[in-house]
Coordinates of N, CA and C in Angstrom, one line a residue:
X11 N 0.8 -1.2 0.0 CA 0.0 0.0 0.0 C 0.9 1.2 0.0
X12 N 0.4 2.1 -0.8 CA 1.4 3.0 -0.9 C 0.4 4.6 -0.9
X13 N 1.0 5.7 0.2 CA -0.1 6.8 1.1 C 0.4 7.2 -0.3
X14 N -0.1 8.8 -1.2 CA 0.0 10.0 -2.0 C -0.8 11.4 -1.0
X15 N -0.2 11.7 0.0 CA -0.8 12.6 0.4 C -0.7 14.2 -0.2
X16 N -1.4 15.0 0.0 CA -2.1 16.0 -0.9 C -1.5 15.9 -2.1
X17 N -2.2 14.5 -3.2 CA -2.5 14.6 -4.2 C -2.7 15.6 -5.6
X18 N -3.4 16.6 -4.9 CA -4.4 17.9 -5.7 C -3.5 18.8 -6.0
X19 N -1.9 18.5 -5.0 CA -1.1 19.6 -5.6 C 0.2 18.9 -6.9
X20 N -0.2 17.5 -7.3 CA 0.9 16.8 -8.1 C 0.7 17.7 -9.4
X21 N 1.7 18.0 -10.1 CA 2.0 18.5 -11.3 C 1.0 18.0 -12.7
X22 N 0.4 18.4 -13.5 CA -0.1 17.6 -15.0 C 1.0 16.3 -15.2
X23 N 2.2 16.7 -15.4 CA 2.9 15.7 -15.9 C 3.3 14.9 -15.1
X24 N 3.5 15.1 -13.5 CA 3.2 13.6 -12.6 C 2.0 13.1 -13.0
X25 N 1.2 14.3 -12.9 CA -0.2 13.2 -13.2 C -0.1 11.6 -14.2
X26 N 0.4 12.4 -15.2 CA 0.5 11.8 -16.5 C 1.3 10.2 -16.0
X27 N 2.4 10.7 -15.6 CA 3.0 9.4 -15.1 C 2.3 8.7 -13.7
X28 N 1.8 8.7 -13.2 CA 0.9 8.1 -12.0 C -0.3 7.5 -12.6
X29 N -1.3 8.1 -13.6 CA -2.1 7.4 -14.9 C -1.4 6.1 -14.9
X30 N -0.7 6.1 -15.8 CA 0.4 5.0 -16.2 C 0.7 4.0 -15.7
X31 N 1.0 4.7 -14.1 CA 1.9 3.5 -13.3 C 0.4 3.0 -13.0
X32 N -0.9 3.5 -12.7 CA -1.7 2.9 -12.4 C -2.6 2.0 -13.4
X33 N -2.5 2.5 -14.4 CA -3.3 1.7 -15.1 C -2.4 0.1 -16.1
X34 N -1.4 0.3 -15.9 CA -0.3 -0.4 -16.8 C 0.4 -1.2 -15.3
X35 N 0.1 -0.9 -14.4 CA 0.7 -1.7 -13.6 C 1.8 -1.9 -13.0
X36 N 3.0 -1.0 -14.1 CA 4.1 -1.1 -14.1 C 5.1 0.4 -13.8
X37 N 6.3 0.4 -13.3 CA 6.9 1.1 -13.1 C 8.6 1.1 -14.0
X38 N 8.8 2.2 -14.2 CA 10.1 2.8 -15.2 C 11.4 3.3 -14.1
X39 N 12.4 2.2 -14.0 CA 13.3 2.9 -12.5 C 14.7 3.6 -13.9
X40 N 14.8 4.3 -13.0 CA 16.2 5.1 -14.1 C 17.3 4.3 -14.2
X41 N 17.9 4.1 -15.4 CA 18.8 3.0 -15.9 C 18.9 1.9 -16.3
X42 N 17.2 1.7 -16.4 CA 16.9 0.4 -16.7 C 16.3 0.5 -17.9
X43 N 16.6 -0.7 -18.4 CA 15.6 -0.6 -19.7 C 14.4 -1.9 -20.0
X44 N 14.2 -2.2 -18.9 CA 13.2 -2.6 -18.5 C 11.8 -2.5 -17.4
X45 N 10.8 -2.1 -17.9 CA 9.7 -2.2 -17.0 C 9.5 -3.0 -15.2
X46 N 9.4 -2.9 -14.6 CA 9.3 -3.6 -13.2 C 8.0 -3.9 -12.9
X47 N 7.0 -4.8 -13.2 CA 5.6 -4.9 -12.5 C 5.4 -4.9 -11.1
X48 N 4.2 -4.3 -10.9 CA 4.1 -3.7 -9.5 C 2.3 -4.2 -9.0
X49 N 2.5 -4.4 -8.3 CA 0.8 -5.2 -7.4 C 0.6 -4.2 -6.1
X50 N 0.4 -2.8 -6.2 CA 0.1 -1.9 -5.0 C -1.2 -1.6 -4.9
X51 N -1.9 -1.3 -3.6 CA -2.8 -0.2 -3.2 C -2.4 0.6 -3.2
X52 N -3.1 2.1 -3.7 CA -3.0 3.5 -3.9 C -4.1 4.4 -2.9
X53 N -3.7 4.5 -2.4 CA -4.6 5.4 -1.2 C -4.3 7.1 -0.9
X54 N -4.8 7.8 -1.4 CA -5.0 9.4 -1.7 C -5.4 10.2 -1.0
X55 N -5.0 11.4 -0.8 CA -5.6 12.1 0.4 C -5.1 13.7 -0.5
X56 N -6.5 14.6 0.3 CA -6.6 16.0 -0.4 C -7.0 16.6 0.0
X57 N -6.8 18.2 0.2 CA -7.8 19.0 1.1 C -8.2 20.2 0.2
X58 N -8.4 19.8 -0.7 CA -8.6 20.3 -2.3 C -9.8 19.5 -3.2
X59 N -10.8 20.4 -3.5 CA -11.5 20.1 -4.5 C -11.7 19.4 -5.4
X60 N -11.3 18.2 -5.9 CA -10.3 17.9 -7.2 C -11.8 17.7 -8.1
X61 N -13.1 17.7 -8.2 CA -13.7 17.9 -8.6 C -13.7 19.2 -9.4
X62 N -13.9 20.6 -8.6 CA -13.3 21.6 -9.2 C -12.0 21.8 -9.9
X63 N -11.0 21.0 -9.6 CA -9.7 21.3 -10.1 C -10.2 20.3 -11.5
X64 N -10.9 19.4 -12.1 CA -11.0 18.9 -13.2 C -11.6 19.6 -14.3
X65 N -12.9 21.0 -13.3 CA -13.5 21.5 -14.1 C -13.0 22.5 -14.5
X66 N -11.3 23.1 -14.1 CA -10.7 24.0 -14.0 C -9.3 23.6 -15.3
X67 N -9.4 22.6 -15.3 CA -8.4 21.6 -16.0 C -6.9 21.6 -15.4
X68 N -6.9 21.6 -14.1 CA -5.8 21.9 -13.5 C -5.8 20.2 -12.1
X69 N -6.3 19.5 -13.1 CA -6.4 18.3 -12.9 C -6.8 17.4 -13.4
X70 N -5.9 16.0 -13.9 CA -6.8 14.9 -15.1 C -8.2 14.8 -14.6
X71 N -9.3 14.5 -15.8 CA -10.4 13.7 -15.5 C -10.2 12.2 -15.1
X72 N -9.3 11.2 -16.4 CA -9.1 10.1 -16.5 C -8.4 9.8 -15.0
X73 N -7.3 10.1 -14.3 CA -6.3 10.0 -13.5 C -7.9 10.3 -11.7
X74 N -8.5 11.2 -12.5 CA -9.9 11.3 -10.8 C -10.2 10.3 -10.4
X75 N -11.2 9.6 -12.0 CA -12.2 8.5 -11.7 C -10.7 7.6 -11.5
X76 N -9.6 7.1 -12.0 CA -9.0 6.1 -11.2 C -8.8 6.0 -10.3
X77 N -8.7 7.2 -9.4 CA -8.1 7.3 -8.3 C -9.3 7.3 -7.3
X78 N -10.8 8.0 -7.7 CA -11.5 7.7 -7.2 C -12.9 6.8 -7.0
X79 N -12.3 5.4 -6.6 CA -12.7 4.2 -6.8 C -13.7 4.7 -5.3
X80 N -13.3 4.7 -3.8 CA -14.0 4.4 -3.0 C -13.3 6.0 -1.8
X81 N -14.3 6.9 -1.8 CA -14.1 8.2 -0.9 C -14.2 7.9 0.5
X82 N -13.6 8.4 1.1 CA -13.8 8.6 2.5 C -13.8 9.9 2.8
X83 N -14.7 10.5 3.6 CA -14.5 12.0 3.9 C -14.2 12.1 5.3
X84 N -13.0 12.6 5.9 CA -13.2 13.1 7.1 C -13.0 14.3 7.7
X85 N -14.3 14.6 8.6 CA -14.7 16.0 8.9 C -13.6 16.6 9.3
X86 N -13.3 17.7 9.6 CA -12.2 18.8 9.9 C -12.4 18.6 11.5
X87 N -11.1 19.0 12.3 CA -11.1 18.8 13.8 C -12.3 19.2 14.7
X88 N -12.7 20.6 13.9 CA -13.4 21.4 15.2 C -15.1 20.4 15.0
X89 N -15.3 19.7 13.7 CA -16.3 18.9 13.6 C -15.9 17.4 14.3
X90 N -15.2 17.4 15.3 CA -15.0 15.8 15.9 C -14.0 15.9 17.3
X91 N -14.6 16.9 18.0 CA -14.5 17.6 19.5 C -14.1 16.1 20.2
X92 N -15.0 15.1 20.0 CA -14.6 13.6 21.1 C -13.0 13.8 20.8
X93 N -12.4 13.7 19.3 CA -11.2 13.2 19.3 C -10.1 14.3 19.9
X94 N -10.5 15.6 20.1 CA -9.3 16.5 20.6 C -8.6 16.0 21.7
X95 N -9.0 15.6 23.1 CA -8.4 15.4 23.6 C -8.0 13.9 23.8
X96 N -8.1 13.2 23.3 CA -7.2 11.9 23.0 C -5.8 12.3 22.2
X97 N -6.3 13.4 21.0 CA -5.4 13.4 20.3 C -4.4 14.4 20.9
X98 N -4.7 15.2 21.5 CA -3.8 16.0 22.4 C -3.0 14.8 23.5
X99 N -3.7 14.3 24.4 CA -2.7 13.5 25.2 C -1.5 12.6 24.3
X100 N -2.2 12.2 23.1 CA -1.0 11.1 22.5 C -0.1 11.9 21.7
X101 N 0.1 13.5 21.5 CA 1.0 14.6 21.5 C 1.8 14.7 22.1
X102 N 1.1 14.9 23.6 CA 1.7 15.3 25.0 C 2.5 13.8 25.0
X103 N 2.5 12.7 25.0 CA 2.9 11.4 25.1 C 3.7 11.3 24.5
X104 N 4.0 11.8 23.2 CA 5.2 11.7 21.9 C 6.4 12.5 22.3
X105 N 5.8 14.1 22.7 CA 6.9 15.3 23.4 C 7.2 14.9 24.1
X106 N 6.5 14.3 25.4 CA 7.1 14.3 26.7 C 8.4 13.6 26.6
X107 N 8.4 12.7 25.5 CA 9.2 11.8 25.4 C 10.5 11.6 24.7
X108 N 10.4 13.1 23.8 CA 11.2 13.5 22.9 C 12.0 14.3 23.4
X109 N 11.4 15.5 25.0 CA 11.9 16.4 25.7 C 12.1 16.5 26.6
X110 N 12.3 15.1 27.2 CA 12.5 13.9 28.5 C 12.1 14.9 29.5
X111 N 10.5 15.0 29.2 CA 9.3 15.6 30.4 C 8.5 15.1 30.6
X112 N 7.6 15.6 31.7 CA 6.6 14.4 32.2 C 5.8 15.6 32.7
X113 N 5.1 16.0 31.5 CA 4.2 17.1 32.0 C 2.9 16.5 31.2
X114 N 1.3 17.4 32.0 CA 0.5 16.9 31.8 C -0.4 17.6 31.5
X115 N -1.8 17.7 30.8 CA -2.8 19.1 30.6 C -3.1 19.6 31.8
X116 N -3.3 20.5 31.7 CA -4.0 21.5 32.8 C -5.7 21.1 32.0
X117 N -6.9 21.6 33.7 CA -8.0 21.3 32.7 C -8.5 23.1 32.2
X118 N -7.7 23.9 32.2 CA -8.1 24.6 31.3 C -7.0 25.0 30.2
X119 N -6.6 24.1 29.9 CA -5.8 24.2 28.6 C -6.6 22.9 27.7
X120 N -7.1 21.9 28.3 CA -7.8 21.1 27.8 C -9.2 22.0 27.2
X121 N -9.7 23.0 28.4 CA -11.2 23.6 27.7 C -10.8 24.4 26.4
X122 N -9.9 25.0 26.3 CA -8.9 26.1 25.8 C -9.3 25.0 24.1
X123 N -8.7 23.5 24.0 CA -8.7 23.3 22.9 C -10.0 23.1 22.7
X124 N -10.6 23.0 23.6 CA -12.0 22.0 22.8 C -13.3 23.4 22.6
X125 N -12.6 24.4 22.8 CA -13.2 25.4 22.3 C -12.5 26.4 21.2
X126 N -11.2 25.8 20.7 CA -10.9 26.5 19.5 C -11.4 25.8 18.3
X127 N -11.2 26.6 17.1 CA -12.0 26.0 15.9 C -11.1 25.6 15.1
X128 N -9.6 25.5 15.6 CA -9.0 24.7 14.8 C -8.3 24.7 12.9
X129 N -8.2 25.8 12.5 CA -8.4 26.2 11.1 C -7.5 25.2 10.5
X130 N -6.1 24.8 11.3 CA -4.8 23.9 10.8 C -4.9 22.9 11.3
X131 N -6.5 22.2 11.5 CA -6.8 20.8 12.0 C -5.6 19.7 12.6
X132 N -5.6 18.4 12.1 CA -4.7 18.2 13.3 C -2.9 18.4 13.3
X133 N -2.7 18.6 11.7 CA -1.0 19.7 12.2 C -1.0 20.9 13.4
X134 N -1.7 21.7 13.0 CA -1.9 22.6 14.3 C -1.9 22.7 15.3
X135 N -3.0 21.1 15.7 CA -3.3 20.8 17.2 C -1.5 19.9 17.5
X136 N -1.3 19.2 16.4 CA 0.3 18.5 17.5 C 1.3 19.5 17.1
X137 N 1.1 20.4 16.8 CA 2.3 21.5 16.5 C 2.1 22.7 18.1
X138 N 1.0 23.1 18.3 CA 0.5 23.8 19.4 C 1.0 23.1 20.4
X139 N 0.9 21.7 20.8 CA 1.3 20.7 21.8 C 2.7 20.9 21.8
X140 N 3.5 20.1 20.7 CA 5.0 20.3 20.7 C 5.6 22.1 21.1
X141 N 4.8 23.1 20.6 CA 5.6 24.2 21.6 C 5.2 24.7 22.7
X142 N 4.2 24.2 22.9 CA 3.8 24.5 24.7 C 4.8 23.3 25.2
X143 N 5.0 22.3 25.4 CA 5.6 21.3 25.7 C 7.2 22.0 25.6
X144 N 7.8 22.3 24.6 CA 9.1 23.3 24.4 C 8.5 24.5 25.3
X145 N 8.1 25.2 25.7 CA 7.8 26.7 26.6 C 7.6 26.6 27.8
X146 N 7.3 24.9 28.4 CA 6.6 25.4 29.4 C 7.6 24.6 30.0
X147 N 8.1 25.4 31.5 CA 9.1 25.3 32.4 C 8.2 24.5 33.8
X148 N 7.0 24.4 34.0 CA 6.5 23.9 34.9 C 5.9 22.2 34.9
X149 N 4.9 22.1 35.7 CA 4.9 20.4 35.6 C 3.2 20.2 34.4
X150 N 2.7 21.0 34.2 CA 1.7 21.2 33.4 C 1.3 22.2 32.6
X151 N 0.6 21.9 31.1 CA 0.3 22.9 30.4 C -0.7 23.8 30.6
X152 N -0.7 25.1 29.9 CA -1.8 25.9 30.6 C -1.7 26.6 29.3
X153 N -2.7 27.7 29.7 CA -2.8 28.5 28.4 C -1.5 29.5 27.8
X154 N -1.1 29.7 28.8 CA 0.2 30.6 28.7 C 1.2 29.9 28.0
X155 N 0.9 28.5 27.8 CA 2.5 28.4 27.1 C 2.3 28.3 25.6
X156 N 0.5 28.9 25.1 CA 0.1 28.0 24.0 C 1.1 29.4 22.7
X157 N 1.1 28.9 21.3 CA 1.6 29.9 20.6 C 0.7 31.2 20.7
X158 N 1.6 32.2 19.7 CA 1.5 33.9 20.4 C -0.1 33.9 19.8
X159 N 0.1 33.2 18.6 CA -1.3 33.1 17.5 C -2.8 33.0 18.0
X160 N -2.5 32.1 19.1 CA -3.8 31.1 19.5 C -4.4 32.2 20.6
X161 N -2.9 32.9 21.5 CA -3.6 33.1 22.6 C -4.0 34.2 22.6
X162 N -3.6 35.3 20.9 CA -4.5 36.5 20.7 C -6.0 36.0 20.4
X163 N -6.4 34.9 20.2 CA -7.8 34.2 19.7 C -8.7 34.6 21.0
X164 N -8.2 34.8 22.0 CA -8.7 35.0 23.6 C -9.2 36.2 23.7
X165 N -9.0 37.4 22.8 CA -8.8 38.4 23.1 C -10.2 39.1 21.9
X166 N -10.4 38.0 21.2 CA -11.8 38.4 19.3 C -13.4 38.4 20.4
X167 N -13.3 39.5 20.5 CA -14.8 40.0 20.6 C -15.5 39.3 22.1
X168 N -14.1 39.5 23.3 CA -14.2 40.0 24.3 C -14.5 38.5 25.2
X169 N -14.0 37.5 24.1 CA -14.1 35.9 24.9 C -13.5 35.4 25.4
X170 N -13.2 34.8 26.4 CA -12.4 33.9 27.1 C -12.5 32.7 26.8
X171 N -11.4 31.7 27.0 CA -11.5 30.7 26.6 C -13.0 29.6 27.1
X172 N -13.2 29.1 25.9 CA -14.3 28.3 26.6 C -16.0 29.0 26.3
X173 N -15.6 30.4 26.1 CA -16.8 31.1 25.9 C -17.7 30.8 24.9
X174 N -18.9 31.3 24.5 CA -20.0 30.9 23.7 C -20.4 32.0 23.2
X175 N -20.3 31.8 22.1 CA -21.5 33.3 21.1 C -23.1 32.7 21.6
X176 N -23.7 33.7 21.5 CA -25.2 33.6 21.9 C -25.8 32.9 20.8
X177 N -25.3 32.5 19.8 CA -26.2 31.7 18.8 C -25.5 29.9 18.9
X178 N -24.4 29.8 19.6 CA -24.0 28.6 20.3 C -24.5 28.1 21.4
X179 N -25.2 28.3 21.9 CA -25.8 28.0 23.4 C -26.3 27.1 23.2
X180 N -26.2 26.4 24.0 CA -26.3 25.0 24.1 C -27.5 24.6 25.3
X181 N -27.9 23.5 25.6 CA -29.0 23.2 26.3 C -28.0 22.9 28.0
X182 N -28.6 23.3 29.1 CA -27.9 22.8 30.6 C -27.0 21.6 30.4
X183 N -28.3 20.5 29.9 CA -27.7 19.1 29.8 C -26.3 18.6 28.7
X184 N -26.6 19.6 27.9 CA -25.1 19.1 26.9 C -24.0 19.7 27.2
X185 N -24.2 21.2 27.9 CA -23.2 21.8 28.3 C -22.7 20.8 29.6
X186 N -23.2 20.3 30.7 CA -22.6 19.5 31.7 C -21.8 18.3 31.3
X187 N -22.5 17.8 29.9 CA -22.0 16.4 29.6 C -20.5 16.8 29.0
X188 N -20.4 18.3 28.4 CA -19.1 18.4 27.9 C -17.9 18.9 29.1
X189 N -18.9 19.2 30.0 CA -17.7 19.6 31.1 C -17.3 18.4 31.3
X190 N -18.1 17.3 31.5 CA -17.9 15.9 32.5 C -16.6 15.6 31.7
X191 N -16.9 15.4 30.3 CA -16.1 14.5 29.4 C -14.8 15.4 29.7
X192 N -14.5 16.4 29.2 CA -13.6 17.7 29.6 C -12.4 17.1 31.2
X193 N -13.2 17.4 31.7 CA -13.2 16.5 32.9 C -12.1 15.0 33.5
X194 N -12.8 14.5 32.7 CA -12.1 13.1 32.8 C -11.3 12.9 31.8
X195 N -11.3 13.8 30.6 CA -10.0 13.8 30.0 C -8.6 14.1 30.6
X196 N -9.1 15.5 31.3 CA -7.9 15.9 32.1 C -7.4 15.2 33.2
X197 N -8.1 14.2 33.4 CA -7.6 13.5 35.2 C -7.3 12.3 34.4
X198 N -7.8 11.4 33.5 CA -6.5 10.9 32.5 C -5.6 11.0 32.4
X199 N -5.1 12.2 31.6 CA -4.1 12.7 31.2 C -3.4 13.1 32.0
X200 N -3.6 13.8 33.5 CA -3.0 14.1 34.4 C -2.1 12.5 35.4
X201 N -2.9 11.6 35.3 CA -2.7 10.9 35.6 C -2.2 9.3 34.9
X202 N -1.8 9.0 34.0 CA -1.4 8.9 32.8 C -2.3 7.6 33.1
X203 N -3.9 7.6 32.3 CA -4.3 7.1 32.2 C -4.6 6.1 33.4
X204 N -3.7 6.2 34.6 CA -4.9 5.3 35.6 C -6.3 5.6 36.2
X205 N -7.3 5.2 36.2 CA -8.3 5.0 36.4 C -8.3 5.3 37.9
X206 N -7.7 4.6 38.7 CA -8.0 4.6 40.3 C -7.7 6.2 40.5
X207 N -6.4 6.8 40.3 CA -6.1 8.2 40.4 C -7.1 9.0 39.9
X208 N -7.4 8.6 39.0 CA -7.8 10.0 37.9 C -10.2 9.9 38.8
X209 N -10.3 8.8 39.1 CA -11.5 9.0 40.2 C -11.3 9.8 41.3
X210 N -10.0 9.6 41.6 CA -10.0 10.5 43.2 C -9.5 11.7 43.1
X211 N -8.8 12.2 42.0 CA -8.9 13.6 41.6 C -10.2 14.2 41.4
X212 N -11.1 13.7 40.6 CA -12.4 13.9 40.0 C -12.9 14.4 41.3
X213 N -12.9 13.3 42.0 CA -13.5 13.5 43.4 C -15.3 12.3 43.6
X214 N -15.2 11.3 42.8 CA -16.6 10.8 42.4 C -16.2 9.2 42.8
X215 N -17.2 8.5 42.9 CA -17.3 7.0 43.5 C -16.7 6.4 42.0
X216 N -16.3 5.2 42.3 CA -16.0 3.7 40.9 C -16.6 3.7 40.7
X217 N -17.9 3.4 41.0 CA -19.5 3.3 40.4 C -19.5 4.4 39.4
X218 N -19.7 5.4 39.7 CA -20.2 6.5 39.2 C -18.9 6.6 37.9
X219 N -17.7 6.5 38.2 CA -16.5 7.0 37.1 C -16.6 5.8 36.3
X220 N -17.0 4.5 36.0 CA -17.2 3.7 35.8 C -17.9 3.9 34.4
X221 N -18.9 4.5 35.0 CA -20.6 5.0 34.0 C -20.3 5.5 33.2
X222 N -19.6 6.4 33.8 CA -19.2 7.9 32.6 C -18.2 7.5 32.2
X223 N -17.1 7.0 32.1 CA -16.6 6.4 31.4 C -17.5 5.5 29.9
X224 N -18.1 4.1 30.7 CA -19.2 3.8 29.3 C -19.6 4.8 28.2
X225 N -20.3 5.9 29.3 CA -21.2 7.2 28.5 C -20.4 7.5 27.4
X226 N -19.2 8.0 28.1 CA -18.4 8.8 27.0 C -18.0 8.2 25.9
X227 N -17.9 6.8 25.7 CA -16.9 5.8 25.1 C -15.7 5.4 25.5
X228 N -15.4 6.3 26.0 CA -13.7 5.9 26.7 C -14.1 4.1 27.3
X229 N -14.5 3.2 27.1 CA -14.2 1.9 27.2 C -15.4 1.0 26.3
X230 N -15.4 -0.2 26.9 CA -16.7 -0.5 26.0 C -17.8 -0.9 27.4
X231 N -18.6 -1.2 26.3 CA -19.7 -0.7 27.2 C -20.1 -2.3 28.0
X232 N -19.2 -3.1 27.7 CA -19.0 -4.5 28.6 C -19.3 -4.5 30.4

């Protein structure tokens, strides 16, 4: 299996030659004068139109439909809030380890992400990790160590992190369920994933952290 990630920006005349390799099977190595047959999966990724780029001609037709046999779409970060902070801890898990530290989210650097929108989806989010992780001289992250970019975002039309425009408002019940989740991501993470700790930080019975655990998905529901 072989990744082509952003696709949409390959050249006409790569194109031309990736046609080829795909439909003929075969591949052309330099100095050879012989063909090499090849048996791969092709798997493409794009954050680009290529629909519009065909009707633009600044992309093959023939070289689309080959390539697009079977789509997958996946939504952009700020459309898939469950995954921020998993994806944030296994950041924090990669640095820590890169920058022989053992630091952990704060829970309002955790509210901090799951209320930005994310425009540089998940480069952004492990890139924002990796230099708070480089900045921060203490035992956990906070808002202060985030880049200079993010933490002027604090400052657009008088919001604090975590805040709501009046046309986001949300119902009691969903707002509590995102604290909870919010919540037990951070006493995870603070806790590196033990369960017994990250209850008695919470401050809640095994019974009860148990549940919400199920609720959230964080295990199965066994």
């Amino acid at each position: 299996t072989i990744f082509l990630d952003e696709v949409g920006d390959m050249s006409l005349v790569m194109q031309s030659k990736l046609l080829r390799v795909l439909q003929e099977k075969e591949i052309e190595k330099i100095g050879r004068t012989h063909n090499i047959s090849i048996n791969v999966r092709v798997v493409a990724a794009t954050n680009r139109s290529l629909e519009q780029m065909v009707q633009q001609g600044t992309f093959r037709s023939d070289l689309y439909y080959r390539l697009n046999v079977v789509t997958i779409t996946i939504p952009p970060l700020r459309e898939r809030e469950d995954d921020i902070g998993l994806l944030a801890h296994h950041f924090l898990v990669q640095n820590n380890e890169k920058y022989g530290k053992t630091l952990r989210l704060s829970l309002e650097f955790l509210q901090f992400l799951h209320s930005y929108n994310w425009p540089g989806n998940i480069r952004e989010l492990q890139n924002c990790i990796e230099y708070a992780v480089i900045m921060c001289p203490e035992n956990e992250l906070r808002i202060d160590h985030l880049p200079s970019h993010m933490n002027k975002s604090f400052a657009i039309e008088g919001m604090k992190p975590g805040a709501k425009k009046p046309s986001d408002i949300v119902s009691l019940r969903e707002n509590q369920q995102k604290t909870e989740r919010i919540l037990i991501e951070g006493a995870l993470a603070a806790c590196n994933n033990n369960k017994s700790e990250a209850m008695k930080k919470i401050g809640i019975s095994r019974r009860t952290f148990y549940r919400k655990l199920r609720e959230y998905g964080y295990m199965d529901s066994k």
